[in-house]
Structure formats: structure tokens, C-alpha cells
Short mmCIF file of C-alpha atoms and ligand atoms in Angstrom, two decimals:
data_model
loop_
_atom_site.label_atom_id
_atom_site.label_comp_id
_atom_site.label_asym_id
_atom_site.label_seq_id
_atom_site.Cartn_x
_atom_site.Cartn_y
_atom_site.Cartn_z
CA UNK F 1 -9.22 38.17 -17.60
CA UNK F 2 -8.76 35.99 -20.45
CA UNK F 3 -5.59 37.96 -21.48
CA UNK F 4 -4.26 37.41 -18.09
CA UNK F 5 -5.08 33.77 -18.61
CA UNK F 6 -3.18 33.74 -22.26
CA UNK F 7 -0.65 35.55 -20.85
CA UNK F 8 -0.08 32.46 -18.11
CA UNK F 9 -0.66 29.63 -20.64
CA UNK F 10 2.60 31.97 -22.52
CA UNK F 11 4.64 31.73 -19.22
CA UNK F 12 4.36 27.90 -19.47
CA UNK F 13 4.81 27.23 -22.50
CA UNK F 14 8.44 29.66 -22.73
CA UNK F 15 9.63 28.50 -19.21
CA UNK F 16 9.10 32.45 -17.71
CA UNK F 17 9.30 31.68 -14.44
CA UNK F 18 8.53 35.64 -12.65
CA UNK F 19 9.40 39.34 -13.76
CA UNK F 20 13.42 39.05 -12.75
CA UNK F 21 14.01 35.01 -14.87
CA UNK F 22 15.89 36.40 -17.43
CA UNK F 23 14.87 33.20 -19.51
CA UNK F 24 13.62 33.28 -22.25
CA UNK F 25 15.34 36.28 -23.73
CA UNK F 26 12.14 37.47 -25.50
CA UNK F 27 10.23 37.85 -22.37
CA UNK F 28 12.96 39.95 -20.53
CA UNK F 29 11.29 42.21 -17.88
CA UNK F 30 8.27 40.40 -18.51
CA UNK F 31 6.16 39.25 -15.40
CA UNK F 32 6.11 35.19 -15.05
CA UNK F 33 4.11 32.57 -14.11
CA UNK F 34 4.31 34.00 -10.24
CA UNK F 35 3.18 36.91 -10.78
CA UNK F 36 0.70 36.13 -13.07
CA UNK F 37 -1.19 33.49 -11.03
CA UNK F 38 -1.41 35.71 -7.88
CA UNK F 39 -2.84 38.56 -9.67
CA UNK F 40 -5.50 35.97 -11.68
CA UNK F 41 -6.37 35.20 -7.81
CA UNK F 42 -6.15 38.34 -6.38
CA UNK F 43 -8.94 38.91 -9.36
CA UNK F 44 -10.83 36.15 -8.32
CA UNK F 45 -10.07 33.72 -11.20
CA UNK F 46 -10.72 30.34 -9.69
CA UNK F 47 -7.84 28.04 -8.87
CA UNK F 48 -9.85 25.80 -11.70
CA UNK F 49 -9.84 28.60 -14.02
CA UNK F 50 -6.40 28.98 -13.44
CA UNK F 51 -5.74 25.27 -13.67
CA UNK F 52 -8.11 24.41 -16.54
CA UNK F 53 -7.41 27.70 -19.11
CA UNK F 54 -4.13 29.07 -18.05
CA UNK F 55 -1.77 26.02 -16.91
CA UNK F 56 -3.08 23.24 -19.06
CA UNK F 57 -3.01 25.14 -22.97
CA UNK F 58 0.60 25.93 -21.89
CA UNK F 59 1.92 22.60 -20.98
CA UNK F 60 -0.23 20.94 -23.60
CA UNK F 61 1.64 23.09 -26.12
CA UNK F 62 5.15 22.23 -24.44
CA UNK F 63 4.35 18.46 -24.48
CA UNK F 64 2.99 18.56 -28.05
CA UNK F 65 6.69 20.66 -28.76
CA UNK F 66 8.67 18.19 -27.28
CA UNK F 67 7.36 15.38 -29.00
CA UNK F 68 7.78 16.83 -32.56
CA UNK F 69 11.47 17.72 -31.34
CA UNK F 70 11.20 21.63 -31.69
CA UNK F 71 12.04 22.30 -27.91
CA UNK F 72 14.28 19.87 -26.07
CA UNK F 73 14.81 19.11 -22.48
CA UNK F 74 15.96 21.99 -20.50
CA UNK F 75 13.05 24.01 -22.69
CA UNK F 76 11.08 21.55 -20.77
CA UNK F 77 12.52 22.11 -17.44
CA UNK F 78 12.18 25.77 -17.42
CA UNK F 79 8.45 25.25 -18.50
CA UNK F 80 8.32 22.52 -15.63
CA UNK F 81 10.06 25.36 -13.41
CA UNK F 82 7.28 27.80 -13.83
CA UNK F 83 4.54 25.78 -13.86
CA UNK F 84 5.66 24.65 -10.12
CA UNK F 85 6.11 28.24 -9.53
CA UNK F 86 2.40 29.08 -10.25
CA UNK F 87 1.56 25.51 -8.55
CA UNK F 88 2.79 26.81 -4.99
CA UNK F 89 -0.20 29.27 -5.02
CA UNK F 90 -2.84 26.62 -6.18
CA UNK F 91 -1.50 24.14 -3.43
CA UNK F 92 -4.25 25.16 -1.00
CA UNK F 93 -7.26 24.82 -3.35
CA UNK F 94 -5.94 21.64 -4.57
CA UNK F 95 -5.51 20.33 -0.95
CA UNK F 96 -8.76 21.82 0.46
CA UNK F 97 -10.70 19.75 -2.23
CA UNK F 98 -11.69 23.24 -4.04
CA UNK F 99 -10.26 22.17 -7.49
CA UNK F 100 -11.01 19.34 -9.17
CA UNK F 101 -8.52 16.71 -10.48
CA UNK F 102 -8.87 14.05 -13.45
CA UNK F 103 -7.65 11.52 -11.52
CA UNK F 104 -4.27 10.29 -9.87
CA UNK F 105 -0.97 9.13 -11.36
CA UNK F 106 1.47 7.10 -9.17
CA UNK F 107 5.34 7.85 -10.68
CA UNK F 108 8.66 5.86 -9.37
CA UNK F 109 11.62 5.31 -10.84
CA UNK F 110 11.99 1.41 -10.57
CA UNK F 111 14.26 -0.40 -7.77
CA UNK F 112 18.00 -0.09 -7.93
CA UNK F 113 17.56 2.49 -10.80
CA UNK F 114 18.54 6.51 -9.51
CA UNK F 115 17.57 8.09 -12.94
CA UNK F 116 14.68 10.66 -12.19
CA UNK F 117 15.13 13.67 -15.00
CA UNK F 118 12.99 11.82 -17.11
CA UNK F 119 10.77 10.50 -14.72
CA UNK F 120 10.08 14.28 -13.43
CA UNK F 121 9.81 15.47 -16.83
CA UNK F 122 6.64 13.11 -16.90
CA UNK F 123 5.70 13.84 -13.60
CA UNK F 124 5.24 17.60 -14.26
CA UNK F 125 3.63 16.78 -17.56
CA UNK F 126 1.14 14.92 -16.25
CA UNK F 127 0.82 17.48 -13.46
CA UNK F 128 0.46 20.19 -15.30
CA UNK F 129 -2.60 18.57 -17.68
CA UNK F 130 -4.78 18.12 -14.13
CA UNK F 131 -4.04 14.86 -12.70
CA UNK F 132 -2.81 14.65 -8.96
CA UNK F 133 0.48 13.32 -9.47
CA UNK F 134 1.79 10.60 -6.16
CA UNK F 135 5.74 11.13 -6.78
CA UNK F 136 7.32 8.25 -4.88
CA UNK F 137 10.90 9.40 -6.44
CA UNK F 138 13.73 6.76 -7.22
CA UNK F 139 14.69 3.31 -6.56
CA UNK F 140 11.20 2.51 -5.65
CA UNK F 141 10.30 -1.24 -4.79
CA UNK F 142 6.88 -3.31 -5.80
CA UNK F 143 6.04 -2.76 -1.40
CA UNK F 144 5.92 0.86 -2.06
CA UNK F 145 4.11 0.93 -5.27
CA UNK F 146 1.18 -1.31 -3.37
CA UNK F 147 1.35 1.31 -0.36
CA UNK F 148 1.05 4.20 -2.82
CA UNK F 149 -1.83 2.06 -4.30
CA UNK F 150 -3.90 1.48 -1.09
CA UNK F 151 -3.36 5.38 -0.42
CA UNK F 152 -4.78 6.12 -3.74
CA UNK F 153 -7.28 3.38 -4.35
CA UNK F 154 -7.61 3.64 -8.85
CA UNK F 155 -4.48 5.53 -9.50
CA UNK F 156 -2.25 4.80 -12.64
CA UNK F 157 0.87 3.32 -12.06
CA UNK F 158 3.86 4.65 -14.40
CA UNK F 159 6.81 2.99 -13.81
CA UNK F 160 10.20 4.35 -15.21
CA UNK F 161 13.83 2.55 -15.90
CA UNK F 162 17.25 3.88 -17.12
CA UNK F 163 18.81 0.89 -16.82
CA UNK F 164 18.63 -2.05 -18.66
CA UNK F 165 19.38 -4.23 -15.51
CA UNK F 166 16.57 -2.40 -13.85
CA UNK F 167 14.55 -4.03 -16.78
CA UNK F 168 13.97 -6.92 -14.46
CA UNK F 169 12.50 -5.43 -11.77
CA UNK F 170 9.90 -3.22 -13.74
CA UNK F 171 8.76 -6.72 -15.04
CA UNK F 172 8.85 -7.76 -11.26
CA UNK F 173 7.02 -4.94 -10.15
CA UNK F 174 4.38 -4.69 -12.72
CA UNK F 175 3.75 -8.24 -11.63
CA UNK F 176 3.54 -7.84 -7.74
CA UNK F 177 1.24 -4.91 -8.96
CA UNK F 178 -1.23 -6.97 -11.17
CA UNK F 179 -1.14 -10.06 -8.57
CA UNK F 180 -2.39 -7.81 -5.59
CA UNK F 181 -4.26 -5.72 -7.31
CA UNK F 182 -5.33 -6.78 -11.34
CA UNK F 183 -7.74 -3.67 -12.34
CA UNK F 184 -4.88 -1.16 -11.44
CA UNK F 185 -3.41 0.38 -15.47
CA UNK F 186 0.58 0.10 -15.44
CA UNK F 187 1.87 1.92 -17.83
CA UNK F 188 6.25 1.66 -18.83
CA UNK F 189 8.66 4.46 -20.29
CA UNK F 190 12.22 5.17 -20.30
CA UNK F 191 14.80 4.54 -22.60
CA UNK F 192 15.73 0.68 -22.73
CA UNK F 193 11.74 -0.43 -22.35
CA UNK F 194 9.35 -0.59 -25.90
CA UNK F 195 5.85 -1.72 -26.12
CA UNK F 196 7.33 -5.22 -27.12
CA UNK F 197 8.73 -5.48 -23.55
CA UNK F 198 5.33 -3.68 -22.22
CA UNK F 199 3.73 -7.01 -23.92
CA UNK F 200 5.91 -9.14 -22.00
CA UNK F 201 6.07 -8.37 -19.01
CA UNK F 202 1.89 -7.79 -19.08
CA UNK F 203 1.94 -3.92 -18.27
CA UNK F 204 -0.62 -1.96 -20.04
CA UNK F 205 0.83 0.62 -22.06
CA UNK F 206 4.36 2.16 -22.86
CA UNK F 207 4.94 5.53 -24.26
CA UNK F 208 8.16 7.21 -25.50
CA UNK F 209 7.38 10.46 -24.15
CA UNK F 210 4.95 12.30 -21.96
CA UNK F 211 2.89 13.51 -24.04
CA UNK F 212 2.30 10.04 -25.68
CA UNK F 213 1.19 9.08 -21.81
CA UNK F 214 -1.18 12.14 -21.50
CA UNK F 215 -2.89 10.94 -24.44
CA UNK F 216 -3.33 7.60 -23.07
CA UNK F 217 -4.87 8.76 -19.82
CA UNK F 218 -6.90 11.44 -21.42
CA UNK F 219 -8.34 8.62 -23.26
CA UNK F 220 -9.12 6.86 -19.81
CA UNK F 221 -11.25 8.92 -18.63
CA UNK F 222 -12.76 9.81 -21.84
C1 B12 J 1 22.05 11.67 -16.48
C2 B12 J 1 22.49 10.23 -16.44
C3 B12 J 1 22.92 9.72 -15.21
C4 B12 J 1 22.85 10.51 -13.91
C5 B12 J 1 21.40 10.48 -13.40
C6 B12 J 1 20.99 11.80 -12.76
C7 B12 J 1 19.53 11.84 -12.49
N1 B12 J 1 19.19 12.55 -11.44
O1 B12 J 1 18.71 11.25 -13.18
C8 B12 J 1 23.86 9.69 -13.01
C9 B12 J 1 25.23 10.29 -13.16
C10 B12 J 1 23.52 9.64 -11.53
C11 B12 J 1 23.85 8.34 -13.69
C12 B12 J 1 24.24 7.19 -13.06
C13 B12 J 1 24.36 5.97 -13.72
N2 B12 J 1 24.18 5.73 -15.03
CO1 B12 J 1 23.34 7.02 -16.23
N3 B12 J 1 22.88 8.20 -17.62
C14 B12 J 1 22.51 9.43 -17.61
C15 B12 J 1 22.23 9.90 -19.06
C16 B12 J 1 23.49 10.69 -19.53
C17 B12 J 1 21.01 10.76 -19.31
C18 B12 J 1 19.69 10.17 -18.82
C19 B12 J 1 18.63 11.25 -18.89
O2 B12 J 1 18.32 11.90 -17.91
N4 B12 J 1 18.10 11.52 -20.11
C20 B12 J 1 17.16 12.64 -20.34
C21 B12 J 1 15.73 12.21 -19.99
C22 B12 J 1 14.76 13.38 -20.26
O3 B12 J 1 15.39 11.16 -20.86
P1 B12 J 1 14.78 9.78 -20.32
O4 B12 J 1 15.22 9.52 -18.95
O5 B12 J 1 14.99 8.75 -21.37
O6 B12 J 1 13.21 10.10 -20.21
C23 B12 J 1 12.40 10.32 -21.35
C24 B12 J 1 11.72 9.07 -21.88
O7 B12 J 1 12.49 7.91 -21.73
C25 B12 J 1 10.39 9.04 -21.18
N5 B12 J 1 10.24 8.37 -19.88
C26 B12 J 1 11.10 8.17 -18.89
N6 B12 J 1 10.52 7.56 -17.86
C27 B12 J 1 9.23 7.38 -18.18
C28 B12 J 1 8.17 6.80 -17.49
C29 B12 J 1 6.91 6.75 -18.08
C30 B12 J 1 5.78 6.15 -17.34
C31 B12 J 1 6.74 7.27 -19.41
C32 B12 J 1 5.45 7.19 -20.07
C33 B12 J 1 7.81 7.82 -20.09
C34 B12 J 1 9.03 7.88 -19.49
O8 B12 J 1 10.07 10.41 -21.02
C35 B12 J 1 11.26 11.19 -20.84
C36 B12 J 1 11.09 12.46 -21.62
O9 B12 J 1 10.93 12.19 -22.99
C37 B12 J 1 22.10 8.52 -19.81
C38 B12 J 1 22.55 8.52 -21.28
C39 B12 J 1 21.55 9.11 -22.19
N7 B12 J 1 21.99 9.94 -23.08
O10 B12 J 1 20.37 8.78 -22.10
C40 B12 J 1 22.99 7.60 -18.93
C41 B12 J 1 22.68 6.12 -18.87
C42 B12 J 1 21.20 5.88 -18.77
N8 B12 J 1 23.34 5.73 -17.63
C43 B12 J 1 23.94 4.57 -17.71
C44 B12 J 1 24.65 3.95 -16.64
C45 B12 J 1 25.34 2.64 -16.99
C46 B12 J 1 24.71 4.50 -15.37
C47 B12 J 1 25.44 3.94 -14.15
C48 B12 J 1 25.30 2.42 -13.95
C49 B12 J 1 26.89 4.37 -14.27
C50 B12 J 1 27.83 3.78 -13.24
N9 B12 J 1 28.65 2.88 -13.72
O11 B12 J 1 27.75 4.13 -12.10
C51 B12 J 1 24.79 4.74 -12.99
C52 B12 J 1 23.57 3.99 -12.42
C53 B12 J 1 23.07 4.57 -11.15
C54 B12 J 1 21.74 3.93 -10.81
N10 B12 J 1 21.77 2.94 -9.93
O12 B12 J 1 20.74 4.30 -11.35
C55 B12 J 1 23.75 3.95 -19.08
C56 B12 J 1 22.72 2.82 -19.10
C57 B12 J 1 23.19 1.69 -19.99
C58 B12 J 1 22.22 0.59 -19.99
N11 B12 J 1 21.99 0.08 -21.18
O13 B12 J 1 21.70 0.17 -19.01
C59 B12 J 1 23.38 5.19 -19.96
C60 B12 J 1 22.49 4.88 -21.18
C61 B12 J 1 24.73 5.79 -20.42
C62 B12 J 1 25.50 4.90 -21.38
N12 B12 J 1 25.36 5.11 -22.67
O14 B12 J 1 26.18 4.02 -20.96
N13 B12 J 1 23.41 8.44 -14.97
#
């Protein structure tokens, strides 16, 4: 079974999505992610197994890539692709309680800002290291943020701006965030935002790139 489970951890970290992807060229003809994770279940691998020794090593490995700048973003997007792929199977155990999460990250693109690539570049990276990942998509205000929050009472916030007029209302945000609810972690990315404006604006930590944020909340829960 372990084979099986290298053989997933592979799919992820090349972006092969099923058998007929015919990306990446060196896994033509090649069963994917798909296929892979139903067999591992139709074996009786635990969603957790799955999860824990198949999905994680892979997208560990692409994060890890991406930050040294050996793969580059649609690399990233086909691993994101069949990582989803195998996620639609695990759905059910995740839902029914059956596997176990590290926590839960809250992800919006900040109000009046409509960039998301990045933003679901993170969310799939964070996804796909076992934390339950609250999407709340773009142009997200501080009201929805704080609704997430009560939903998911000790999630991490991650807030994400393009923009450098959107600056304003991260700083806003993080703010209406800390007011209502002053334990909760904030933590910034996206182009225009460094850890000097992280300072500023009192969020808790800013990372260039996803993998710099798995490390932080790895080190949470540590
Ligand atoms: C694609 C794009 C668009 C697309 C967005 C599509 C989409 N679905 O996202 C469209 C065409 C819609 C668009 C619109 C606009 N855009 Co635009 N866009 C870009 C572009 C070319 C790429 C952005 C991108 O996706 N990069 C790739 C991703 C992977 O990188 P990333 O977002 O930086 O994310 C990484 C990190 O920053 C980090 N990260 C991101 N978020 C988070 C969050 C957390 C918590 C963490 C830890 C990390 C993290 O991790 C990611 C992976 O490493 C940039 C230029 C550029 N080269 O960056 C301009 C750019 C951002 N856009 C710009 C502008 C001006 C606009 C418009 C105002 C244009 C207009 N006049 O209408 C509108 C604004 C619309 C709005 N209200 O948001 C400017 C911003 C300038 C500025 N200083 O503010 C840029 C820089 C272009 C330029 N040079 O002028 N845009």
C-alpha cells in the first residue's frame, strides 16, 4: 500500500490529475490522483492515511519547489488541480468528522480587491497540508471575516491584497478583527504588503509565499 501511497504523493507533486491528463509529459498514460485515491479506498487505506502519507509529502514538496523557484505557478495549479481531484473522494470523511484536521484557516481576498490566483494558490496549500480551509473568495469585508470567525470559533485569518489601494482596508480589517475579537492570529500576503506593513497595521505575521505561511501555522500548533 505504501507504493500506492508514493505513487499519490507523485501525482501531487507533478500536477497528474487521472490516467487521460496528458500533463506532465513524463507521466503520459499514467493513472492520476483520481484514480489513485479511489483504489487506496477501495483498499481500505483510511481517508487519514490518504490525507496524512499520500496528499501532504506531495504538496509539501510542491510548496517547498515553489519557494526555491524550481516550479512556477501553473506547476502549482496543476498540482492544486489534482489534489482537488483526489479531495472530492475524501469530502465525506472530512465532513462526517472521520478525518482529523490541524485546525482551520479563514482566506479572503480583502474588500474592493478581485485578485484570487494567489489567494487560491494559498488556499490549496494550506489545504492540502491538513487544515480545513473557510474560502470566503474576493472582495471580502471586515462583517464577513467576523461571521466566518463566529462560524469557526479559533481559526486563522489570512488576509490577501493585489492592490495597493486595497492596502487600506487590510489595515481596516485586521483592525475590526483584533477589536472584536483580540486572540484571533491574522496573518498578510500578497504582493504590495511586507512584514513592515504587517507591523503597522498590528497583524501577526506576513509571508511571501505559502509555504512560508504553512511553516508559520505548523509552528502554531506545534
Ligand atoms: C492577473 C491580474 C489581474 C486579473 C485578476 C484575475 C484573478 N482572478 O485574480 C484582472 C484582470 C481581473 C486584474 C484586474 C485589475 N488589476 Co491586476 N493584475 C494581475 C497580475 C497580472 C497578476 C496577479 C497574479 O495573479 N499573480 C500571480 C499570483 C500567484 O501571485 P500573487 O497574487 O502575488 O500571490 C502570491 C503571493 O503574493 C502570496 N500571497 C497572495 N495572497 C496571500 C495571502 C496570504 C495570507 C499569504 C500568506 C500569501 C499570499 O502567495 C502567492 C503565491 O506565491 C498583476 C501583475 C503581476 N505581475 O503581479 C496585476 C496587478 C496586481 N493588477 C493591477 C491593477 C492596477 C489592476 C486593476 C485596477 C486594473 C484596472 N485598471 O482595472 C484591476 C483591479 C480589479 C480589482 N478591483 O481587483 C496592478 C496593481 C498595481 C498596484 N500597485 O496596486 C498590477 C500589479 C499590474 C500593474 N503592474 O499595474 N488584474
Amino acid at each position: 500500500m505504501n507504493e500506492l501511497l508514493n505513487q499519490l504523493s507523485e501525482c501531487i507533486e507533478f500536477g497528474k490529475i487521472n490516467k487521460a491528463a496528458p500533463f506532465p509529459p513524463q507521466m503520459k498514460g499514467q493513472e492520476g490522483a483520481d484514480e489513485i485515491t479511489r483504489k487506496l479506498l477501495e483498499a481500505n487505506v483510511t481517508a487519514q492515511e490518504i490525507l496524512n502519507d499520500g496528499l501532504m509529502p506531495g504538496m509539501e514538496k510542491v510548496g517547498i519547489k515553489f519557494r526555491e523557484n524550481k516550479i512556477f505557478v501553473p506547476q502549482v495549479l496543476m498540482s492544486a488541480k489534482a489534489m482537488s481531484t483526489a479531495m472530492v473522494h475524501l469530502k465525506p470523511y472530512f465532513a462526517s468528522g472521520q478525518v482529523k484536521q490541524k485546525g482551520t484557516f479563514i482566506i479572503g481576498t480583502v474588500l474592493g480587491d478581485l485578485h484570487d490566483i494567489g489567494k487560491n494558490l494559498v488556499a490549496m496549500m494550506i489545504e492540502g497540508n491538513g487544515y480545513k480551509v473557510v474560502d470566503l473568495g474576493t472582495d471580502v469585508s471586515a462583517e464577513k471575516y467576523i461571521e466566518a470567525l463566529k462560524e469557526n470559533p479559533g481559526a486563522v485569518v489570512g488576509l490577501s491584497a493585489l492592490l495597493t489601494t486595497t492596502m487600506v482596508n487590510m489595515a481596516q480589517i485586521t483592525q475590526d478583527i483584533k477589536t472584536i475579537s483580540p486572540n484571533t492570529i491574522v496573518t498578510i500576503g500578497g504582493a504590495p504588503v511586507s512584514d513592515d506593513f504587517r507591523i503597522k497595521i498590528g497583524a501577526d505575521n506576513y509571508s511571501p509565499d505559502p509555504q512560508g505561511l504553512v511553516d508559520f501555522l505548523n509552528a502554531q500548533i506545534a
